[in-house]
Amino acid sequence: MADHLDLHTVGDLLHHYPRRYAERGELTRLSDLPLDEHVTVVAQVADARVHTFNGGRGRRLEVTITDGSGRLQLVFFGKGVHKPRTELQPGTRAMFAGKVSVFNRKRQLAHPEFKALGAGSGTEAVEAFANQLLPLYPACKQMESWQIQQAVDTVLGPAGHEESALAGLIDPLPESLREGRGLATLPEALRKVHRPGTKADIATARDRLKWDEAFVLQVALARRRQADAQLPAAPRKPAPDGLLTAFDARLPFTLTEGQRKVSEEIFADLATDHPMHRLLQGEVGSGKTMVALRAMLGVVDAGGQAAMLAPTEVLAQQHHRSITEMMGKLAEGGMLGGAEQGTKVVLLTGSMGAAARRQALLDLVTGEAGIVIGTHALIEDKVQFHDLGLVVVDEQHRFGVEQRDALRSKGKQPPHLLVMTATPIPRTVAMTVFGDLETSVLDQLPSGRSPIASHVVPAKDKPHFLTRAWERVREEVAAGHQGYVVCPRIGDEEDESKAAKEKSAEDEAEKRPPLAVVDVAEQLVKGPLSDLRVEVLHGRMQPEAKDEVMRRFAAGEVDVLVATTVIEVGVNVPNATAMVIMDADRFGVSQLHQLRGRVGRGSAAGLCLLVTDMPEGSPARSRLGAVAATLDGFELSRIDLEQRREGDVLGQAQSGVRSSLRVLAVIDDEEVIAAAREEAAAIVAADPELAGYPQLRTALDALLDKERAEFLDKG
């Protein structure tokens, strides 16, 4: 149990809650049995026979039951034959519960549970059996759900005496909070979650247990915020007529209302003497980089340095390029022809040559470079700063708390921190995963961005829709624009053989591997886009070849680019207006939304066509329908979360969060999380050391130990 399910103590076992509850079901007439559902029937045994097969080695018991409305067959195999064979004699009246399946065009129950009804069994006994809720636990091959239930029963003791068995439990909720919120006591909640009499019992138990999880987690985050607020930091106020003023004067456009508002929040934080911790959310193209750059320039103005951390080298190079372009001569501080208020902007990545790297490190330690842009290479011990004042992290979810702390230790005093993400994060997730950060949202797209129309193209149901999709691409090109065709796979030999080996049952069902760039491009050149200039782009091409294709596409020398998701990050071609995503059902909701953000970046409207073979009514189709129906990234990330559950989305952004959530669903329990956050903040503000809450401290230590253990495992 310890190895496979991570259950080591009685407490672990009691907090291993049922995943769901099987109802033996309302009593169903045999003539009305629905397929694939759990049912309970009361009927009489008409006939029972044992058949042998495999030369007498295998045995199968077939029992026919009848309730006057119809007949049904029950089957038992192997060792499971003995008990029913003795107890289910013809004429016996019993209750049977199980899942209805079909074999040889007849409905049957395989290995149903059953309970013989004695002559005196009245309707009460029948009702009580039929309506009992059976807890089903998250289990594994080595430990079946019913074995876990037996273990829980042993701990809880006989019915009616559970409270005494649960008396010594650690209860993290302060009494006043529990009573104020009208929540059940912990022993009552555990009794009801493991042995519910009614569905209302389950609801009562879950309401209480959700609070435990939300509250302990929010106390941990509130204490982290409290500790951060105690840290000293150098206030960074930009000089009145310095670098920032010069930069703003250079801008060919005005900032949006949203950019101005968020900038004010950031500059207010930077002016205080404890470190800023802010999360900046904004869609692709909402101008986050501009806001971050202005904050960096403000810090340089105040005599400090700023570092921007990107998840990949490609993105680091791209940020470096776009920032030096935006700054112009201001990025050439100390160089001939550079502006006098300027500063040096350096790039630092793992693949740089030794000489360039040495120069970059020198510029940082002397303070010559005010701004550095780089990858995780920035966190290495060798990197020293003259006076690090601000750290900007791009795409937080690939970046854990530990790395933030490592970079933070580079400053003489803890630097201010700004975290940017283009993945819209629902408020609840922000409160749970980034609960130690204040949040700012850029929800306005800069002027000049156009709307994007999205449609689902059901290629299998309606092939003529796909024909029309290619016509639309041609129309866009004829109007002087360009287009993307995105495929899930590259498709070369090595790829094929691997795909063939890894065929899962799902692939078998779908009967074909995902469409590949190489194949689709060939078909388009020979067929529907034969007279257009079509090029391919994917991750296995040489970097120079990739850059060359991208350069030609940006210059308008290529009409249609057939690519993998390499275009997802940071390719900015305002003239590209059409995107066709092949096998769109193979991509996640947020990924489709990110891809779609690549068109409609100029003054002409964008078009995104989601091509799929999935049948109408399938979950995949409804997911695509949701993407087509809204351009609101927050709404889509909500749908994405609901479908994938929290774990994948939270990833390891905060070590340990995922493993500690059992009943709390980050999306559905927004109110609980928000309320728990308020209560936690109040308690931590009044008693930062939690001296008055010994049981809460114990629960918190257990959660943090688990986080720390996971962090050490990862490290």
XYZ file of C-alpha atoms in Angstrom:
715
model
C 0.000 0.000 0.000
C 2.832 2.339 0.971
C 4.725 1.787 -2.284
C 1.921 1.824 -4.784
C -0.510 4.370 -3.347
C 1.823 6.419 -1.138
C -0.235 5.547 1.962
C 2.014 5.126 4.991
C -0.046 6.027 8.065
C -3.601 5.656 9.313
C -3.993 9.390 8.606
C -2.926 8.858 4.973
C -5.513 6.101 4.660
C -8.327 8.216 6.117
C -7.448 11.050 3.730
C -7.473 8.650 0.757
C -11.028 9.585 -0.198
C -13.375 7.589 -2.454
C -13.124 8.715 -6.087
C -16.836 8.205 -6.558
C -19.723 6.167 -5.161
C -21.449 3.376 -7.048
C -25.135 3.359 -6.414
C -26.532 -0.074 -6.665
C -29.115 1.884 -8.507
C -32.808 2.336 -8.484
C -34.526 -1.014 -8.866
C -34.933 -1.608 -12.573
C -37.326 -3.914 -14.417
C -35.484 -6.492 -16.480
C -37.322 -5.363 -19.590
C -36.007 -1.767 -19.161
C -32.328 -2.409 -18.534
C -30.054 0.267 -20.054
C -26.720 -0.812 -21.517
C -23.427 0.062 -19.841
C -25.038 1.227 -16.617
C -24.904 -0.071 -13.076
C -28.298 -1.487 -12.209
C -29.916 -3.339 -9.331
C -32.686 -5.825 -10.000
C -34.773 -8.095 -7.809
C -35.607 -11.348 -9.575
C -36.012 -15.067 -9.229
C -33.540 -17.667 -10.453
C -35.171 -19.659 -13.270
C -32.218 -21.795 -14.281
C -28.504 -22.308 -13.461
C -25.985 -24.403 -15.474
C -22.223 -24.900 -15.452
C -20.497 -25.157 -18.847
C -16.917 -26.316 -19.333
C -14.547 -25.191 -22.074
C -10.829 -25.514 -22.946
C -11.009 -29.289 -22.662
C -12.697 -29.143 -19.258
C -10.118 -26.766 -17.721
C -12.324 -23.651 -17.857
C -15.747 -23.332 -16.227
C -18.561 -20.887 -16.752
C -21.765 -20.644 -14.709
C -24.788 -19.231 -16.549
C -27.769 -18.206 -14.436
C -31.058 -17.060 -15.965
C -33.226 -14.793 -13.811
C -36.741 -13.470 -14.343
C -38.884 -10.784 -12.697
C -42.087 -11.289 -14.678
C -41.237 -8.460 -17.096
C -38.358 -10.196 -18.813
C -35.376 -12.543 -18.495
C -31.663 -11.789 -18.039
C -28.542 -13.904 -18.069
C -25.822 -13.717 -15.390
C -22.359 -15.188 -16.001
C -19.631 -16.171 -13.561
C -16.193 -17.556 -14.534
C -13.363 -19.495 -12.929
C -13.142 -19.430 -9.156
C -16.058 -17.000 -9.050
C -18.367 -19.917 -9.894
C -18.420 -21.611 -6.445
C -20.422 -19.198 -4.286
C -23.224 -18.428 -6.795
C -23.450 -22.105 -7.713
C -24.402 -23.055 -4.153
C -26.489 -19.968 -3.327
C -28.392 -19.356 -6.571
C -30.567 -22.458 -6.834
C -33.635 -22.289 -9.137
C -36.514 -20.651 -7.253
C -34.218 -18.415 -5.116
C -35.284 -14.768 -4.936
C -32.358 -12.342 -4.760
C -31.084 -8.871 -5.552
C -28.429 -8.507 -8.231
C -26.249 -5.440 -8.867
C -23.805 -4.984 -11.759
C -23.115 -3.415 -15.128
C -25.238 -4.390 -18.120
C -23.298 -5.606 -21.153
C -24.172 -7.443 -24.367
C -22.864 -10.832 -25.445
C -24.171 -12.720 -28.489
C -26.817 -10.044 -28.911
C -28.220 -10.780 -25.426
C -28.042 -8.543 -22.404
C -26.147 -9.943 -19.449
C -24.508 -9.106 -16.115
C -20.985 -10.489 -15.660
C -20.002 -11.297 -12.043
C -22.771 -9.242 -10.434
C -22.894 -8.715 -6.682
C -25.918 -10.467 -5.246
C -27.750 -10.916 -1.987
C -30.283 -13.688 -1.482
C -33.560 -12.477 0.014
C -35.060 -14.790 2.644
C -38.763 -15.509 2.667
C -39.340 -12.667 5.134
C -37.464 -9.989 3.171
C -39.904 -7.171 2.886
C -39.605 -4.139 0.661
C -37.490 -2.304 3.302
C -34.619 -4.786 2.999
C -34.812 -4.548 -0.788
C -34.807 -0.726 -0.697
C -31.925 -0.564 1.822
C -29.714 -2.805 -0.314
C -30.631 -1.087 -3.549
C -29.934 2.442 -2.304
C -26.698 1.810 -0.456
C -23.773 3.954 -1.684
C -20.633 1.912 -2.285
C -17.376 3.906 -2.010
C -14.946 3.292 -4.893
C -11.365 4.270 -4.032
C -8.487 5.265 -6.303
C -6.839 1.841 -6.450
C -4.089 -0.089 -8.203
C -3.557 -3.641 -9.365
C -1.840 -4.574 -6.114
C -4.614 -3.079 -3.992
C -8.213 -3.277 -5.167
C -10.809 -0.719 -4.098
C -12.636 -3.228 -1.876
C -9.396 -4.066 -0.033
C -8.879 -0.370 0.677
C -12.478 -0.216 1.902
C -11.816 -3.148 4.264
C -8.736 -1.361 5.649
C -10.751 1.840 6.192
C -13.515 -0.182 7.890
C -10.954 -1.711 10.255
C -9.722 1.759 11.247
C -13.211 3.257 11.644
C -14.462 0.333 13.736
C -18.105 -0.762 14.029
C -20.846 1.514 12.659
C -21.922 4.172 15.150
C -18.570 4.157 16.998
C -16.498 6.008 14.381
C -16.193 9.219 16.419
C -14.135 7.516 19.128
C -11.807 5.955 16.542
C -11.263 9.411 14.994
C -10.918 11.372 18.234
C -7.138 11.959 18.107
C -6.992 13.445 14.582
C -5.143 16.679 13.860
C -7.724 19.268 12.807
C -6.150 22.166 10.876
C -9.266 24.401 10.915
C -9.494 26.834 13.847
C -12.703 26.201 15.815
C -14.014 29.749 15.293
C -13.585 29.490 11.514
C -15.268 26.070 11.382
C -18.268 27.237 13.393
C -18.486 30.566 11.588
C -18.632 28.787 8.231
C -21.022 26.099 9.495
C -18.682 23.258 8.546
C -18.769 19.689 9.892
C -16.176 18.522 12.433
C -13.306 16.506 10.985
C -14.425 13.146 12.528
C -17.947 13.694 11.159
C -16.591 14.591 7.710
C -14.359 11.513 7.565
C -17.155 9.232 8.725
C -19.506 10.627 6.084
C -16.987 10.544 3.242
C -16.133 6.864 3.878
C -19.560 5.633 5.064
C -22.219 7.898 3.584
C -25.835 7.102 4.304
C -27.108 9.581 1.717
C -25.801 11.843 -1.016
C -26.247 14.765 1.394
C -23.673 13.097 3.695
C -21.140 13.069 0.854
C -21.770 16.766 0.124
C -21.352 17.714 3.812
C -18.101 15.763 4.037
C -16.624 17.146 0.832
C -17.498 20.739 1.737
C -15.514 20.370 4.954
C -12.553 18.488 3.418
C -12.242 21.021 0.582
C -11.877 23.736 3.188
C -9.027 21.869 4.860
C -7.091 21.670 1.600
C -7.800 25.206 0.425
C -7.115 26.715 3.826
C -3.815 24.967 4.609
C -2.533 25.779 1.100
C -3.581 29.439 1.389
C -1.958 29.727 4.834
C 1.286 28.437 3.293
C 1.026 31.044 0.517
C 0.046 33.835 2.947
C 3.115 33.035 5.047
C 5.286 33.118 1.950
C 3.849 36.542 1.048
C 4.360 37.723 4.638
C 7.984 36.549 4.606
C 8.608 38.210 1.224
C 7.103 41.459 2.497
C 9.614 41.443 5.385
C 12.568 41.283 2.961
C 14.349 44.561 2.335
C 14.663 45.890 -1.216
C 16.113 49.027 -2.731
C 13.313 51.307 -3.961
C 13.830 52.000 -7.683
C 12.349 55.300 -8.832
C 13.140 56.341 -12.417
C 15.040 59.621 -12.852
C 12.741 62.396 -14.117
C 14.468 63.016 -17.467
C 16.367 59.813 -17.941
C 16.318 56.714 -20.069
C 12.581 55.988 -19.647
C 11.562 59.495 -20.742
C 13.882 59.258 -23.756
C 12.445 55.869 -24.654
C 8.805 57.015 -24.391
C 9.650 59.963 -26.657
C 10.902 57.499 -29.309
C 7.734 55.397 -29.365
C 5.826 55.660 -32.673
C 2.509 54.882 -30.903
C 0.750 55.597 -27.638
C 0.358 52.948 -24.936
C -3.086 51.398 -24.491
C -5.144 52.264 -21.417
C -4.384 48.775 -20.048
C -0.619 49.137 -20.561
C -0.661 52.488 -18.780
C -2.661 51.131 -15.826
C -0.439 48.053 -15.395
C 2.717 50.181 -15.713
C 1.464 52.430 -12.895
C 0.899 49.373 -10.657
C 4.428 48.162 -11.410
C 6.125 51.537 -10.825
C 4.237 51.923 -7.524
C 5.592 48.506 -6.428
C 9.138 49.336 -7.562
C 9.136 52.500 -5.445
C 8.624 50.592 -2.169
C 11.350 49.231 0.095
C 10.231 45.602 -0.066
C 10.405 43.442 -3.215
C 7.641 43.573 -5.816
C 6.172 40.144 -6.663
C 3.827 40.591 -9.569
C 2.309 38.277 -12.190
C 1.562 39.984 -15.516
C -0.951 38.075 -17.640
C -1.744 39.052 -21.189
C -2.730 37.411 -24.439
C -0.237 36.936 -27.248
C 0.224 40.390 -28.711
C -1.235 42.389 -25.822
C 2.039 44.252 -25.353
C 3.484 42.578 -22.240
C 7.059 42.968 -23.502
C 6.560 46.717 -23.844
C 5.313 46.983 -20.235
C 8.210 44.830 -18.970
C 10.773 46.832 -20.956
C 9.528 50.142 -19.512
C 9.858 48.667 -15.997
C 13.416 47.524 -16.815
C 14.359 50.969 -18.163
C 12.916 52.587 -15.027
C 15.176 50.410 -12.851
C 18.242 51.209 -15.000
C 17.353 54.886 -14.602
C 17.450 54.406 -10.839
C 20.986 53.024 -11.066
C 20.141 49.298 -11.016
C 20.277 46.448 -13.507
C 17.447 44.362 -14.932
C 17.509 40.736 -16.072
C 14.950 39.069 -18.325
C 14.729 35.308 -18.239
C 13.241 33.361 -21.176
C 12.450 29.612 -21.257
C 14.321 28.896 -24.517
C 17.294 30.276 -26.441
C 15.101 31.113 -29.418
C 12.841 33.256 -27.251
C 15.799 34.884 -25.490
C 17.300 35.833 -28.877
C 13.963 37.104 -30.064
C 13.431 39.272 -26.967
C 16.971 40.595 -27.354
C 16.333 41.471 -30.990
C 12.978 43.154 -30.412
C 14.180 45.080 -27.335
C 17.296 46.435 -29.053
C 15.142 47.403 -32.056
C 12.610 49.196 -29.841
C 15.389 51.049 -27.996
C 17.445 51.952 -31.059
C 20.438 54.125 -30.063
C 19.399 53.924 -26.414
C 20.628 50.300 -26.457
C 24.149 51.376 -27.382
C 25.186 53.018 -24.117
C 28.909 53.758 -23.949
C 29.382 53.038 -27.659
C 30.286 55.459 -30.388
C 27.076 56.982 -31.762
C 25.046 55.660 -28.799
C 22.652 57.974 -26.962
C 24.106 59.591 -23.842
C 21.376 58.271 -21.510
C 21.682 54.851 -23.174
C 22.743 51.563 -21.631
C 24.138 48.301 -22.947
C 21.719 45.419 -23.623
C 23.477 42.025 -23.551
C 22.377 38.499 -24.408
C 23.526 35.516 -22.351
C 22.699 31.947 -23.453
C 24.313 28.533 -23.091
C 25.410 28.240 -26.717
C 27.326 31.541 -26.962
C 31.003 31.484 -27.927
C 33.512 31.816 -25.072
C 34.699 35.308 -26.019
C 31.193 36.779 -26.374
C 30.198 35.127 -23.109
C 33.239 36.508 -21.259
C 32.458 40.013 -22.508
C 28.784 39.697 -21.464
C 29.771 38.515 -17.952
C 32.231 41.407 -17.669
C 29.599 43.948 -18.741
C 27.267 42.607 -16.034
C 29.740 42.654 -13.171
C 30.989 46.186 -13.973
C 27.472 47.527 -14.433
C 28.224 48.545 -18.030
C 25.187 46.515 -19.155
C 21.944 47.741 -17.633
C 19.820 45.035 -19.218
C 20.606 41.352 -19.732
C 18.379 38.890 -21.533
C 19.041 35.185 -21.233
C 18.008 31.638 -20.491
C 18.556 29.543 -17.370
C 22.264 30.246 -18.018
C 21.644 33.446 -16.023
C 21.141 31.440 -12.826
C 24.587 29.823 -12.941
C 27.009 30.629 -10.126
C 29.497 32.328 -12.455
C 27.044 35.107 -13.321
C 27.621 38.146 -11.071
C 25.748 41.451 -11.231
C 26.880 44.926 -10.292
C 23.468 45.751 -8.748
C 20.538 43.571 -9.799
C 17.302 45.475 -9.202
C 14.605 43.701 -11.253
C 14.094 40.185 -12.579
C 11.529 39.638 -15.352
C 10.560 35.993 -15.958
C 8.844 35.067 -19.231
C 6.377 32.138 -19.265
C 6.284 31.306 -15.574
C 4.748 27.853 -15.815
C 8.056 26.437 -17.000
C 9.790 28.023 -14.079
C 9.591 26.887 -10.456
C 9.900 28.707 -7.167
C 13.418 27.335 -6.652
C 14.798 28.979 -9.796
C 13.192 32.270 -8.831
C 14.939 32.066 -5.479
C 18.275 31.236 -7.104
C 18.107 34.294 -9.345
C 16.885 36.422 -6.468
C 20.041 35.602 -4.485
C 22.111 37.363 -7.168
C 21.174 40.811 -5.844
C 22.859 42.677 -2.993
C 19.323 42.912 -1.696
C 16.449 40.807 -3.050
C 15.510 42.253 -6.472
C 11.961 43.083 -7.532
C 10.231 40.321 -9.526
C 7.870 40.523 -12.500
C 6.554 37.277 -13.975
C 4.916 37.335 -17.443
C 2.656 34.691 -18.963
C 0.732 34.545 -22.235
C -1.338 31.595 -21.032
C -4.419 33.170 -19.531
C -4.798 31.753 -16.042
C -8.225 31.663 -14.424
C -8.364 33.690 -11.205
C -8.600 30.601 -9.013
C -5.497 29.029 -10.469
C -3.659 32.316 -10.066
C -4.746 32.331 -6.396
C -3.598 28.742 -5.907
C -0.469 28.373 -7.982
C 0.808 31.928 -7.984
C -0.774 32.747 -4.644
C 2.390 34.511 -3.524
C 2.198 36.994 -6.424
C -0.026 40.028 -6.987
C -1.773 39.819 -10.371
C -2.083 42.365 -13.196
C -3.994 41.589 -16.385
C -3.577 43.145 -19.848
C -6.897 42.314 -21.447
C -6.933 44.898 -24.204
C -5.276 44.213 -27.538
C -3.264 47.114 -28.966
C -4.989 49.088 -31.708
C -4.356 47.776 -35.206
C -5.043 44.144 -34.216
C -7.916 42.615 -36.156
C -10.630 40.161 -35.179
C -10.111 36.488 -36.063
C -12.997 34.383 -37.384
C -12.708 30.702 -36.424
C -14.631 27.748 -37.881
C -14.583 23.973 -37.424
C -14.153 22.036 -40.697
C -15.531 18.461 -40.330
C -13.448 16.891 -43.118
C -14.866 13.391 -42.737
C -18.572 14.250 -42.421
C -18.456 17.005 -45.030
C -15.484 16.684 -47.422
C -16.686 19.669 -49.473
C -15.998 21.876 -46.397
C -12.310 20.986 -46.692
C -12.328 21.810 -50.411
C -13.844 25.181 -49.508
C -11.145 25.709 -46.837
C -8.388 25.486 -49.464
C -10.359 27.871 -51.689
C -10.451 30.363 -48.801
C -6.645 30.134 -48.455
C -6.282 30.846 -52.177
C -8.645 33.833 -51.877
C -6.519 35.291 -49.046
C -3.343 34.847 -51.126
C -5.060 36.377 -54.159
C -5.834 39.409 -51.994
C -2.121 39.793 -51.317
C -1.994 37.995 -47.948
C -0.283 34.836 -46.660
C -1.305 31.731 -44.743
C -0.156 28.975 -42.384
C -1.049 25.278 -42.460
C -0.228 23.630 -39.121
C 0.211 19.844 -38.667
C 0.844 17.832 -35.501
C 3.808 15.860 -36.872
C 6.920 16.355 -39.026
C 6.761 12.991 -40.801
C 10.010 11.440 -41.969
C 11.175 7.817 -41.902
C 12.477 7.669 -38.352
C 9.281 9.363 -37.266
C 7.105 6.830 -39.060
C 8.770 3.740 -37.617
C 8.530 5.170 -34.116
C 4.855 5.977 -34.599
C 4.206 2.450 -35.856
C 5.827 0.926 -32.772
C 3.926 3.157 -30.405
C 0.444 2.576 -31.721
C -1.913 2.794 -28.788
C -5.429 1.434 -28.689
C -6.615 4.966 -29.329
C -4.551 5.256 -32.510
C -5.885 1.906 -33.635
C -9.374 3.287 -33.152
C -8.495 6.386 -35.123
C -6.913 4.136 -37.771
C -4.170 6.532 -38.787
C -1.242 8.456 -37.343
C -1.559 12.263 -37.087
C -1.039 14.198 -40.317
C 2.527 15.224 -41.057
C 4.008 18.442 -42.467
C 6.016 16.690 -45.176
C 3.026 14.705 -46.519
C 0.497 17.533 -46.314
C 2.850 19.958 -48.082
C 3.353 17.453 -50.912
C -0.401 16.928 -51.322
C -1.083 20.671 -51.341
C 1.619 21.390 -53.935
C 0.241 18.659 -56.199
C -3.388 19.487 -55.529
C -5.431 22.373 -54.126
C -2.560 24.912 -53.788
C -0.585 23.837 -56.855
C 0.152 27.310 -58.240
C 1.147 28.920 -54.908
C 4.584 29.232 -53.307
C 4.470 26.637 -50.508
C 7.364 26.020 -48.050
C 7.788 23.772 -44.998
C 9.108 24.651 -41.542
C 9.705 22.263 -38.635
C 11.933 21.678 -35.626
C 14.267 19.167 -37.244
C 15.554 21.600 -39.857
C 18.971 23.218 -39.383
C 18.714 26.581 -37.551
C 20.041 28.484 -40.618
C 17.493 26.794 -42.909
C 14.701 27.619 -40.450
C 15.734 31.263 -40.198
C 15.971 31.511 -43.980
C 12.433 30.147 -44.516
C 11.075 32.434 -41.800
C 12.873 35.437 -43.283
C 11.432 34.733 -46.741
C 7.955 34.234 -45.306
C 8.204 37.512 -43.382
C 9.433 39.229 -46.562
C 6.380 37.970 -48.474
C 8.335 35.632 -50.789
C 6.349 32.589 -49.579
C 2.528 32.359 -49.851
C 1.798 29.428 -47.551
C 3.933 28.014 -44.758
C 3.237 24.370 -43.808
C 4.625 24.004 -40.302
C 4.553 22.220 -36.959
C 3.883 24.170 -33.778
C 7.333 25.806 -34.052
C 5.389 28.869 -35.192
C 3.522 28.942 -31.872
C 6.058 31.161 -30.207
C 6.877 34.519 -31.492
C 6.666 34.611 -35.263
C 5.263 37.991 -36.127
C 4.061 38.340 -39.728
C 1.277 40.949 -39.878
C 0.495 40.029 -43.511
C -0.471 36.422 -42.590
C -4.262 36.283 -42.350
C -5.261 32.618 -42.803
C -4.438 29.556 -40.732
C -5.599 25.982 -41.360
C -4.904 23.597 -38.458
C -4.965 19.962 -39.605
C -6.060 17.293 -37.084
C -6.958 20.153 -34.780
C -8.383 17.672 -32.252
C -4.813 16.508 -31.515
C -3.937 19.890 -29.960
C -4.911 21.250 -26.555
C -7.385 24.120 -26.246
C -4.773 26.625 -25.027
C -2.369 25.566 -27.762
C -4.976 26.130 -30.474
C -5.643 29.559 -29.004
C -1.912 30.398 -29.002
C -1.529 29.222 -32.613
C -4.524 31.219 -33.736
C -2.914 34.337 -32.245
C -0.409 34.227 -35.119
C -2.941 35.521 -37.679
C -4.865 38.797 -37.705
C -1.791 40.646 -36.404
C -2.121 43.386 -38.986
C -4.979 45.554 -40.224
C -6.688 42.740 -42.218
C -9.060 40.317 -40.469
C -7.759 36.847 -39.578
C -9.279 33.459 -40.411
C -8.604 30.220 -38.525
C -9.988 26.877 -39.795
C -9.904 23.882 -37.446
C -9.908 20.707 -39.555
C -10.934 17.439 -37.863
C -12.111 13.906 -38.669
C -13.834 13.531 -35.314
C -17.586 12.813 -35.478
C -20.185 15.300 -34.318
C -21.082 14.954 -30.642
C -17.620 13.644 -29.664
C -15.787 15.442 -26.833
C -13.048 16.432 -29.290
C -15.568 18.157 -31.549
C -17.179 20.042 -28.685
C -13.717 21.198 -27.572
C -13.024 22.587 -31.053
C -16.480 24.167 -31.071
C -15.541 26.004 -27.875
C -12.330 27.335 -29.438
C -14.228 28.514 -32.524
C -16.894 30.182 -30.381
C -14.709 32.562 -28.370
C -11.515 34.587 -28.630
C -11.406 35.020 -24.853
C -8.306 33.214 -23.636
C -9.517 33.188 -20.020
C -12.742 31.442 -20.981
C -10.768 28.883 -23.020
C -8.231 28.204 -20.296
C -11.188 27.499 -18.029
C -12.541 24.935 -20.522
C -9.057 23.496 -20.923
C -8.717 23.049 -17.173
C -12.137 21.471 -16.812
C -11.208 18.915 -19.431
C -7.668 18.135 -18.396
C -8.192 18.525 -14.630
C -5.798 20.694 -12.689
C -2.708 18.537 -12.611
C -1.491 19.051 -16.144
C -2.124 22.757 -16.168
C -0.586 23.455 -12.793
C 2.329 21.288 -13.813
C 5.134 21.739 -11.368
C 4.856 25.499 -11.218
C 4.668 25.257 -7.469
C 6.337 22.107 -6.258
C 3.919 19.906 -4.407
C 0.661 21.745 -5.103
C -0.650 19.085 -7.394
C -0.071 16.179 -5.077
C -1.679 17.900 -2.112
C -5.057 18.526 -3.750
C -7.462 15.619 -3.383
C -11.004 16.970 -3.226
C -10.399 20.588 -4.154
C -11.058 21.278 -7.839
C -9.320 24.521 -8.708
C -11.944 25.536 -11.249
C -15.194 24.577 -9.529
C -14.269 25.704 -6.042
C -13.501 29.340 -6.758
C -15.610 30.562 -3.816
C -13.958 28.210 -1.326
C -10.474 29.226 -2.490
C -11.253 32.954 -2.374
C -12.819 32.652 1.102
C -9.937 30.481 2.365
C -7.469 33.050 1.062
C -9.170 35.822 3.065
C -9.328 33.758 6.251
C -5.698 32.665 5.841
C -4.480 36.235 5.279
C -6.312 37.441 8.412
C -4.895 34.666 10.606
C -1.322 35.070 9.319
C -1.473 38.876 9.707
C -2.588 38.524 13.342
C -0.289 35.627 14.246
C 2.520 35.139 11.672
C 4.118 32.282 13.624
C 0.720 30.565 14.155
C 1.582 30.236 17.860
C -2.098 30.062 18.752
C -2.846 27.334 16.174
C -0.685 24.284 16.993
C -2.775 21.853 14.926
C -2.692 24.136 11.872
C 1.100 24.370 12.233
C 1.391 20.578 12.261
C -0.765 20.275 9.101
C 1.259 23.024 7.435
C 4.579 21.363 8.293
C 3.281 18.124 6.781
C 2.328 19.911 3.523
C 5.622 21.812 3.306
C 7.671 18.727 4.131
C 5.998 16.987 1.242
C 6.784 19.977 -1.027
C 10.370 20.083 0.165
C 10.770 16.344 -0.289
C 9.446 16.622 -3.847
C 11.784 19.525 -4.547
C 14.777 17.511 -3.288
C 13.685 14.521 -5.355
C 13.543 16.752 -8.435
C 16.795 18.533 -7.645
